[in-house]
Structures are given as structure tokens and as C-alpha cells.
Amino acid sequence: GTSGSHVGNVARMGLVPAIGHPGTPTDIKFGSAGVMPTPSMNSAQYQAIQTGNAMGFAYATHGVAASCGQGGVHGVAQHDVQVGQSRWLIFLNLLLLVVLICLVVVLGVRRANTAAAAPPWAVDLVLQAGDDNGISRGTAGTVHRPVVEGIFAGTHVQGYPAGRSRGEHFIAMHAGEQIAGEFGPVVLSESASLLRTALQQQGFQHRNVFHGTENPFIPSILSGGFLVSDGMLGTGIYVARTLAHAQCYSPGDGEPILEVQVYWSPRNESRYIRHV
């Protein structure tokens, strides 16, 4: 609707964030905007508009007299002026939206670049990755193992309490035991999150792989870190590239498969990953 001498309407423009990370406008969509002019009008109608008596416009559903007289011609000229003003308003609104989008992008980049630096202990540990103590860090009872267990202590499946690290004896005693599983997203301990930040800031790459195991061992793996296995293809932590392949190493229905992020240095990938 309109009043006074306005003969057009401009729809509001909306700034709508698309579906993405909560609160992050990953995609900007514009709402519809347009000018809706009044139909041809006679001098009486135009006079009503000029004096502010008209409450609004509706598109005509039947013919209107072609000759509008002096008022009608003047009304068309007024309409052209209003259309021109509306176009400038649309242009200014679009320009403002472009500026706002640029500000959002700049602030996002600045926030990413100013992320808190990883603590020195995490950076120092990352720089040791791939050294000769890797097997020791993955073996229970060694001098290097407590560091790993301390980092992952408190890591758990969302909705379940954190467990504690177990050793080879526990694995031997509970292998094949049928218990209820813990399924859902993994919540990292604060130290584990800081270590991942350090890996990323030091330029380590990663990929997601899969590890089939048994329900009794999930709390221990999460809260203490993986133990290395002395398997048929050598000593290490065994993972599969695909979920289907990992299912071969899980006992069956109701047993877990872990999705794991594996980090390695691109400068010497062979020291971290062996394809078998």
C-alpha cells in the first residue's frame, strides 16, 4: 500500500545465510526486489493520490479509459520520477549489501589468521613426530607412553563418561566380550584439541581413515590413544581407507568402527604412512 504521491512499492531485500556452520553466512541470497507501479488512472484517481486519500493500489482487472486527460499525463510523469528514485534506492541497497558482504569476508579471514597459537609443549611434540620413538609412544609401559595417555585423557564419546587407558592384558582378557557399544561423535580432551591445532599450524596434512575394533576397547582407545600392533604386515596402527574395508576387522553387528584423522608431514610422508 502507499499514500501521498508515491505510485510504486519497493520490496524489502533480505540477507539470508544458507545452511552451513552455525552462525556462519556461507552463502548470501537476495530477497526479491521490484517496482510495482499503479495501472493507468484517470484524473480523479490521480487527484485522490495527490491529496493522500488513496490507501493503496491494486492491479486493474478490467480496462481503464485510454484518455486520462491532463491529470493522467501528469500522473505518468510523476510515476517515471518515482521509478527513477526507486531504482536509485535499489542500487544503493545493493551497494550496501556488497559492502556488508566484503566486511563479513574480511572479518572471517582475519579471525582465521589470528587463531590462538598452539602452546610450546604441543609444537615440541609435533616436531618429534616421525622420530625413532614412535613405536615406544604406542607401546604400553614404555617411558614415552605416559605423554600420549596424558594428552588423550578425558576424550570420550559424546553422551558417555570418559574411560581410562588399558594395556595388553585388558585386551587379552576382554577380546570377544559382548557389551553395549558407545556410538556417536567423539569429544576430544583439551590437550588433544591443542595437539591437533599444533599439527595444523605446522603444516601437517591429514585424511580420514577407518579402524574396526570391539566395543570393550573404545573407552581405552579414546582416553589413552592407540596402541601399536605387531601384525602380519609390520608394527604399527592399522587403518583402512574405506568403511567397507574396516568392517572386515570388526566382529559384526553392533560392533564399532572408528573414523580417525591421520596427520603426517608432507615433507616425508613415508615416515608416517605405509600402504600395505
mmCIF file of C-alpha atoms in Angstrom:
data_model
loop_
_atom_site.group_PDB
_atom_site.id
_atom_site.type_symbol
_atom_site.label_atom_id
_atom_site.label_comp_id
_atom_site.label_asym_id
_atom_site.label_seq_id
_atom_site.Cartn_x
_atom_site.Cartn_y
_atom_site.Cartn_z
ATOM 1 C CA GLY A 1 0.000 0.000 0.000
ATOM 2 C CA THR A 2 1.021 3.603 -0.345
ATOM 3 C CA SER A 3 -0.078 7.120 0.422
ATOM 4 C CA GLY A 4 0.821 10.660 -0.637
ATOM 5 C CA SER A 5 2.268 10.997 -4.115
ATOM 6 C CA HIS A 6 4.012 7.610 -4.159
ATOM 7 C CA VAL A 7 2.979 5.438 -7.072
ATOM 8 C CA GLY A 8 5.355 2.491 -6.560
ATOM 9 C CA ASN A 9 6.425 -0.014 -3.992
ATOM 10 C CA VAL A 10 9.891 -1.429 -3.401
ATOM 11 C CA ALA A 11 10.023 -4.842 -1.772
ATOM 12 C CA ARG A 12 12.461 -5.294 1.100
ATOM 13 C CA MET A 13 15.730 -7.114 0.442
ATOM 14 C CA GLY A 14 16.689 -9.970 2.720
ATOM 15 C CA LEU A 15 20.140 -11.204 3.734
ATOM 16 C CA VAL A 16 19.741 -14.936 4.320
ATOM 17 C CA PRO A 17 22.540 -17.241 5.491
ATOM 18 C CA ALA A 18 22.476 -20.604 3.760
ATOM 19 C CA ILE A 19 22.725 -23.856 5.672
ATOM 20 C CA GLY A 20 26.277 -24.304 6.985
ATOM 21 C CA HIS A 21 28.339 -23.968 10.338
ATOM 22 C CA PRO A 22 26.028 -22.395 12.903
ATOM 23 C CA GLY A 23 26.005 -18.643 12.605
ATOM 24 C CA THR A 24 28.225 -18.608 9.504
ATOM 25 C CA PRO A 25 26.715 -16.907 6.395
ATOM 26 C CA THR A 26 28.427 -19.262 3.909
ATOM 27 C CA ASP A 27 26.121 -18.181 1.111
ATOM 28 C CA ILE A 28 24.240 -14.942 0.617
ATOM 29 C CA LYS A 29 20.883 -14.919 -1.091
ATOM 30 C CA PHE A 30 18.990 -11.773 -2.036
ATOM 31 C CA GLY A 31 15.283 -11.431 -1.478
ATOM 32 C CA SER A 32 13.076 -10.271 -4.321
ATOM 33 C CA ALA A 33 13.023 -6.574 -5.084
ATOM 34 C CA GLY A 34 10.896 -4.795 -7.642
ATOM 35 C CA VAL A 35 8.821 -1.787 -8.519
ATOM 36 C CA MET A 36 5.065 -2.257 -8.671
ATOM 37 C CA PRO A 37 3.512 0.735 -10.469
ATOM 38 C CA THR A 38 -0.127 1.710 -10.391
ATOM 39 C CA PRO A 39 -2.189 0.947 -13.522
ATOM 40 C CA SER A 40 -3.373 3.706 -15.842
ATOM 41 C CA MET A 41 -5.525 6.150 -13.893
ATOM 42 C CA ASN A 42 -7.909 8.940 -14.666
ATOM 43 C CA SER A 43 -7.657 12.447 -13.284
ATOM 44 C CA ALA A 44 -9.982 11.699 -10.367
ATOM 45 C CA GLN A 45 -7.859 8.760 -9.271
ATOM 46 C CA TYR A 46 -4.676 10.817 -9.662
ATOM 47 C CA GLN A 47 -6.182 13.638 -7.639
ATOM 48 C CA ALA A 48 -7.014 11.223 -4.850
ATOM 49 C CA ILE A 49 -3.388 10.063 -4.842
ATOM 50 C CA GLN A 50 -2.057 13.596 -4.837
ATOM 51 C CA THR A 51 -4.126 14.548 -1.784
ATOM 52 C CA GLY A 52 -3.138 11.437 0.118
ATOM 53 C CA ASN A 53 -6.667 9.988 0.178
ATOM 54 C CA ALA A 54 -5.764 6.711 -1.540
ATOM 55 C CA MET A 55 -4.831 3.960 0.938
ATOM 56 C CA GLY A 56 -3.212 1.670 -1.620
ATOM 57 C CA PHE A 57 -3.146 0.306 -5.137
ATOM 58 C CA ALA A 58 -4.424 -2.894 -6.701
ATOM 59 C CA TYR A 59 -3.782 -4.027 -10.239
ATOM 60 C CA ALA A 60 -6.772 -3.411 -12.521
ATOM 61 C CA THR A 61 -8.758 -6.436 -13.642
ATOM 62 C CA HIS A 62 -10.628 -4.585 -16.374
ATOM 63 C CA GLY A 63 -9.902 -1.880 -18.950
ATOM 64 C CA VAL A 64 -9.417 1.763 -17.994
ATOM 65 C CA ALA A 65 -10.181 4.767 -20.163
ATOM 66 C CA ALA A 66 -7.281 5.311 -22.554
ATOM 67 C CA SER A 67 -7.518 9.070 -22.348
ATOM 68 C CA CYS A 68 -6.523 10.182 -18.880
ATOM 69 C CA GLY A 69 -6.603 13.890 -19.586
ATOM 70 C CA GLN A 70 -4.189 16.393 -18.143
ATOM 71 C CA GLY A 71 -4.080 14.684 -14.760
ATOM 72 C CA GLY A 72 -3.387 11.327 -16.347
ATOM 73 C CA VAL A 73 -0.386 12.615 -18.308
ATOM 74 C CA HIS A 74 0.949 14.347 -15.242
ATOM 75 C CA GLY A 75 0.458 11.117 -13.287
ATOM 76 C CA VAL A 76 2.622 9.168 -15.757
ATOM 77 C CA ALA A 77 5.410 11.735 -15.444
ATOM 78 C CA GLN A 78 5.191 11.515 -11.659
ATOM 79 C CA HIS A 79 5.336 7.737 -11.960
ATOM 80 C CA ASP A 80 8.531 7.945 -14.033
ATOM 81 C CA VAL A 81 10.150 10.102 -11.374
ATOM 82 C CA GLN A 82 9.179 7.618 -8.682
ATOM 83 C CA VAL A 83 10.511 4.701 -10.746
ATOM 84 C CA GLY A 84 13.823 6.529 -11.158
ATOM 85 C CA GLN A 85 14.026 7.191 -7.431
ATOM 86 C CA SER A 86 13.147 3.565 -6.669
ATOM 87 C CA ARG A 87 15.878 2.327 -8.965
ATOM 88 C CA TRP A 88 18.412 4.505 -7.187
ATOM 89 C CA LEU A 89 17.150 3.132 -3.864
ATOM 90 C CA ILE A 90 17.611 -0.437 -5.110
ATOM 91 C CA PHE A 91 21.110 0.422 -6.358
ATOM 92 C CA LEU A 92 22.086 1.951 -3.009
ATOM 93 C CA ASN A 93 20.697 -1.046 -1.109
ATOM 94 C CA LEU A 94 22.630 -3.458 -3.310
ATOM 95 C CA LEU A 95 25.790 -1.392 -2.852
ATOM 96 C CA LEU A 96 25.305 -1.523 0.926
ATOM 97 C CA LEU A 97 24.848 -5.298 0.796
ATOM 98 C CA VAL A 98 28.048 -5.699 -1.222
ATOM 99 C CA VAL A 99 29.928 -3.657 1.375
ATOM 100 C CA LEU A 100 28.481 -5.765 4.200
ATOM 101 C CA ILE A 101 29.440 -8.998 2.425
ATOM 102 C CA CYS A 102 33.001 -7.746 1.970
ATOM 103 C CA LEU A 103 33.191 -6.873 5.669
ATOM 104 C CA VAL A 104 31.989 -10.364 6.630
ATOM 105 C CA VAL A 105 34.623 -11.977 4.401
ATOM 106 C CA VAL A 106 37.422 -9.737 5.716
ATOM 107 C CA LEU A 107 36.473 -10.363 9.347
ATOM 108 C CA GLY A 108 36.303 -14.117 8.705
ATOM 109 C CA VAL A 109 39.769 -14.182 7.150
ATOM 110 C CA ARG A 110 41.177 -12.034 9.942
ATOM 111 C CA ARG A 111 39.671 -14.323 12.580
ATOM 112 C CA ALA A 112 41.160 -17.387 10.880
ATOM 113 C CA ASN A 113 44.584 -15.759 10.684
ATOM 114 C CA THR A 114 44.518 -14.663 14.305
ATOM 115 C CA ALA A 115 43.670 -18.089 15.775
ATOM 116 C CA ALA A 116 45.425 -18.722 19.065
ATOM 117 C CA ALA A 117 48.857 -20.239 18.581
ATOM 118 C CA ALA A 118 49.362 -23.766 19.884
ATOM 119 C CA PRO A 119 51.270 -23.991 23.199
ATOM 120 C CA PRO A 120 55.015 -24.757 23.104
ATOM 121 C CA TRP A 121 54.644 -28.281 24.513
ATOM 122 C CA ALA A 122 52.281 -29.221 21.639
ATOM 123 C CA VAL A 123 54.586 -27.734 18.988
ATOM 124 C CA ASP A 124 57.565 -29.550 20.509
ATOM 125 C CA LEU A 125 55.704 -32.859 20.396
ATOM 126 C CA VAL A 126 54.655 -32.298 16.778
ATOM 127 C CA LEU A 127 58.297 -31.690 15.817
ATOM 128 C CA GLN A 128 59.121 -35.111 17.281
ATOM 129 C CA ALA A 129 56.547 -36.878 15.094
ATOM 130 C CA GLY A 130 58.113 -39.471 12.837
ATOM 131 C CA ASP A 131 61.201 -39.859 15.004
ATOM 132 C CA ASP A 132 62.627 -43.137 16.345
ATOM 133 C CA ASN A 133 60.376 -43.080 19.434
ATOM 134 C CA GLY A 134 57.098 -43.595 17.574
ATOM 135 C CA ILE A 135 56.851 -47.289 18.441
ATOM 136 C CA SER A 136 57.661 -46.537 22.071
ATOM 137 C CA ARG A 137 54.884 -43.938 22.286
ATOM 138 C CA GLY A 138 52.410 -46.567 21.060
ATOM 139 C CA THR A 139 53.519 -49.325 23.445
ATOM 140 C CA ALA A 140 52.145 -49.682 26.983
ATOM 141 C CA GLY A 141 54.667 -49.499 29.841
ATOM 142 C CA THR A 142 57.389 -47.590 27.959
ATOM 143 C CA VAL A 143 58.962 -44.317 29.057
ATOM 144 C CA HIS A 144 57.289 -42.389 26.231
ATOM 145 C CA ARG A 145 53.774 -43.806 26.603
ATOM 146 C CA PRO A 146 52.554 -41.610 29.533
ATOM 147 C CA VAL A 147 52.855 -38.482 27.373
ATOM 148 C CA VAL A 148 50.339 -39.858 24.878
ATOM 149 C CA GLU A 149 47.977 -41.105 27.578
ATOM 150 C CA GLY A 150 48.108 -37.726 29.326
ATOM 151 C CA ILE A 151 47.157 -35.899 26.128
ATOM 152 C CA PHE A 152 44.135 -38.066 25.343
ATOM 153 C CA ALA A 153 42.890 -38.488 28.931
ATOM 154 C CA GLY A 154 39.270 -37.322 29.030
ATOM 155 C CA THR A 155 38.495 -37.938 25.356
ATOM 156 C CA HIS A 156 35.165 -39.745 25.113
ATOM 157 C CA VAL A 157 32.106 -40.474 23.016
ATOM 158 C CA GLN A 158 29.544 -37.712 23.373
ATOM 159 C CA GLY A 159 26.964 -38.678 25.974
ATOM 160 C CA TYR A 160 29.198 -41.251 27.690
ATOM 161 C CA PRO A 161 31.706 -40.854 30.525
ATOM 162 C CA ALA A 162 35.409 -40.876 29.737
ATOM 163 C CA GLY A 163 37.216 -44.180 30.236
ATOM 164 C CA ARG A 164 40.857 -44.805 31.004
ATOM 165 C CA SER A 165 43.801 -46.237 29.160
ATOM 166 C CA ARG A 166 44.223 -50.025 29.245
ATOM 167 C CA GLY A 167 47.091 -52.312 28.314
ATOM 168 C CA GLU A 168 47.676 -55.593 26.533
ATOM 169 C CA HIS A 169 46.411 -57.639 29.489
ATOM 170 C CA PHE A 170 42.993 -55.954 29.309
ATOM 171 C CA ILE A 171 42.795 -56.634 25.578
ATOM 172 C CA ALA A 172 43.579 -60.324 26.081
ATOM 173 C CA MET A 173 41.010 -60.676 28.872
ATOM 174 C CA HIS A 174 38.108 -58.914 27.124
ATOM 175 C CA ALA A 175 38.558 -59.800 23.452
ATOM 176 C CA GLY A 176 35.289 -61.164 22.089
ATOM 177 C CA GLU A 177 33.238 -59.920 25.046
ATOM 178 C CA GLN A 178 29.725 -58.832 24.102
ATOM 179 C CA ILE A 179 28.827 -55.489 25.711
ATOM 180 C CA ALA A 180 26.734 -52.482 24.725
ATOM 181 C CA GLY A 181 28.553 -50.102 22.420
ATOM 182 C CA GLU A 182 29.210 -46.365 22.693
ATOM 183 C CA PHE A 183 28.302 -44.688 19.425
ATOM 184 C CA GLY A 184 28.316 -41.024 18.404
ATOM 185 C CA PRO A 185 30.656 -38.042 17.880
ATOM 186 C CA VAL A 186 33.993 -38.047 19.716
ATOM 187 C CA VAL A 187 34.705 -35.203 22.136
ATOM 188 C CA LEU A 188 38.454 -34.520 22.303
ATOM 189 C CA SER A 189 40.176 -33.564 25.518
ATOM 190 C CA GLU A 190 41.544 -30.023 25.675
ATOM 191 C CA SER A 191 45.116 -31.295 25.271
ATOM 192 C CA ALA A 192 44.201 -33.413 22.257
ATOM 193 C CA SER A 193 42.497 -30.413 20.645
ATOM 194 C CA LEU A 194 45.623 -28.289 21.212
ATOM 195 C CA LEU A 195 47.812 -31.001 19.699
ATOM 196 C CA ARG A 196 45.629 -31.076 16.595
ATOM 197 C CA THR A 197 45.912 -27.287 16.345
ATOM 198 C CA ALA A 198 49.697 -27.595 16.529
ATOM 199 C CA LEU A 199 49.716 -30.209 13.763
ATOM 200 C CA GLN A 200 47.652 -27.962 11.517
ATOM 201 C CA GLN A 201 49.753 -24.863 12.241
ATOM 202 C CA GLN A 202 52.949 -26.779 11.484
ATOM 203 C CA GLY A 203 51.648 -27.637 8.018
ATOM 204 C CA PHE A 204 50.746 -31.291 8.602
ATOM 205 C CA GLN A 205 48.210 -32.754 6.215
ATOM 206 C CA HIS A 206 45.501 -35.213 7.170
ATOM 207 C CA ARG A 207 42.972 -37.639 5.796
ATOM 208 C CA ASN A 208 40.102 -39.559 7.375
ATOM 209 C CA VAL A 209 40.507 -43.328 7.603
ATOM 210 C CA PHE A 210 38.705 -46.123 9.487
ATOM 211 C CA HIS A 211 39.614 -48.617 12.218
ATOM 212 C CA GLY A 212 37.481 -51.649 13.066
ATOM 213 C CA THR A 213 37.593 -52.801 16.690
ATOM 214 C CA GLU A 214 35.416 -54.156 19.530
ATOM 215 C CA ASN A 215 33.106 -52.394 21.991
ATOM 216 C CA PRO A 216 35.180 -53.092 25.149
ATOM 217 C CA PHE A 217 38.193 -51.288 23.668
ATOM 218 C CA ILE A 218 36.586 -47.967 22.648
ATOM 219 C CA PRO A 219 36.988 -46.150 26.013
ATOM 220 C CA SER A 220 40.630 -47.197 26.221
ATOM 221 C CA ILE A 221 41.477 -46.141 22.658
ATOM 222 C CA LEU A 222 39.841 -42.747 23.062
ATOM 223 C CA SER A 223 41.150 -41.877 26.508
ATOM 224 C CA GLY A 224 44.660 -43.278 26.068
ATOM 225 C CA GLY A 225 45.430 -43.269 22.364
ATOM 226 C CA PHE A 226 46.067 -46.208 20.057
ATOM 227 C CA LEU A 227 48.477 -48.989 20.899
ATOM 228 C CA VAL A 228 50.632 -50.296 18.061
ATOM 229 C CA SER A 229 50.037 -53.820 16.803
ATOM 230 C CA ASP A 230 52.718 -56.282 15.739
ATOM 231 C CA GLY A 231 50.684 -57.586 12.824
ATOM 232 C CA MET A 232 51.359 -59.643 9.743
ATOM 233 C CA LEU A 233 52.369 -56.562 7.762
ATOM 234 C CA GLY A 234 54.617 -54.990 10.389
ATOM 235 C CA THR A 235 54.352 -52.991 13.578
ATOM 236 C CA GLY A 236 52.029 -50.001 13.586
ATOM 237 C CA ILE A 237 48.438 -48.791 13.913
ATOM 238 C CA TYR A 238 46.293 -50.468 11.270
ATOM 239 C CA VAL A 239 43.616 -48.449 9.474
ATOM 240 C CA ALA A 240 41.606 -48.834 6.265
ATOM 241 C CA ARG A 241 40.887 -46.276 3.580
ATOM 242 C CA THR A 242 37.183 -47.198 3.372
ATOM 243 C CA LEU A 243 34.428 -48.017 5.834
ATOM 244 C CA ALA A 244 33.668 -51.234 3.963
ATOM 245 C CA HIS A 245 37.270 -52.433 4.354
ATOM 246 C CA ALA A 246 37.277 -51.605 8.079
ATOM 247 C CA GLN A 247 34.169 -53.731 8.565
ATOM 248 C CA CYS A 248 36.332 -56.765 7.827
ATOM 249 C CA TYR A 249 38.141 -56.146 11.138
ATOM 250 C CA SER A 250 35.034 -55.533 13.258
ATOM 251 C CA PRO A 251 33.443 -58.678 14.763
ATOM 252 C CA GLY A 252 29.959 -57.998 13.417
ATOM 253 C CA ASP A 253 26.654 -56.246 14.021
ATOM 254 C CA GLY A 254 26.671 -53.800 16.908
ATOM 255 C CA GLU A 255 30.470 -53.550 16.987
ATOM 256 C CA PRO A 256 32.259 -50.228 16.421
ATOM 257 C CA ILE A 257 34.250 -48.678 13.622
ATOM 258 C CA LEU A 258 36.258 -45.561 14.438
ATOM 259 C CA GLU A 259 36.665 -42.771 11.903
ATOM 260 C CA VAL A 260 40.190 -41.466 12.504
ATOM 261 C CA GLN A 261 42.053 -38.342 11.369
ATOM 262 C CA VAL A 262 45.619 -39.297 10.493
ATOM 263 C CA TYR A 263 48.170 -36.450 10.292
ATOM 264 C CA TRP A 264 51.510 -36.591 8.526
ATOM 265 C CA SER A 265 54.200 -34.209 7.314
ATOM 266 C CA PRO A 266 54.124 -33.712 3.542
ATOM 267 C CA ARG A 267 57.921 -33.388 3.612
ATOM 268 C CA ASN A 268 58.350 -37.073 4.461
ATOM 269 C CA GLU A 269 55.070 -38.959 4.246
ATOM 270 C CA SER A 270 56.781 -42.369 4.129
ATOM 271 C CA ARG A 271 57.914 -41.989 7.753
ATOM 272 C CA TYR A 272 54.298 -41.739 8.873
ATOM 273 C CA ILE A 273 52.212 -43.851 6.489
ATOM 274 C CA ARG A 274 52.940 -47.188 4.890
ATOM 275 C CA HIS A 275 50.478 -48.522 2.298
ATOM 276 C CA VAL A 276 50.045 -52.277 2.503
#
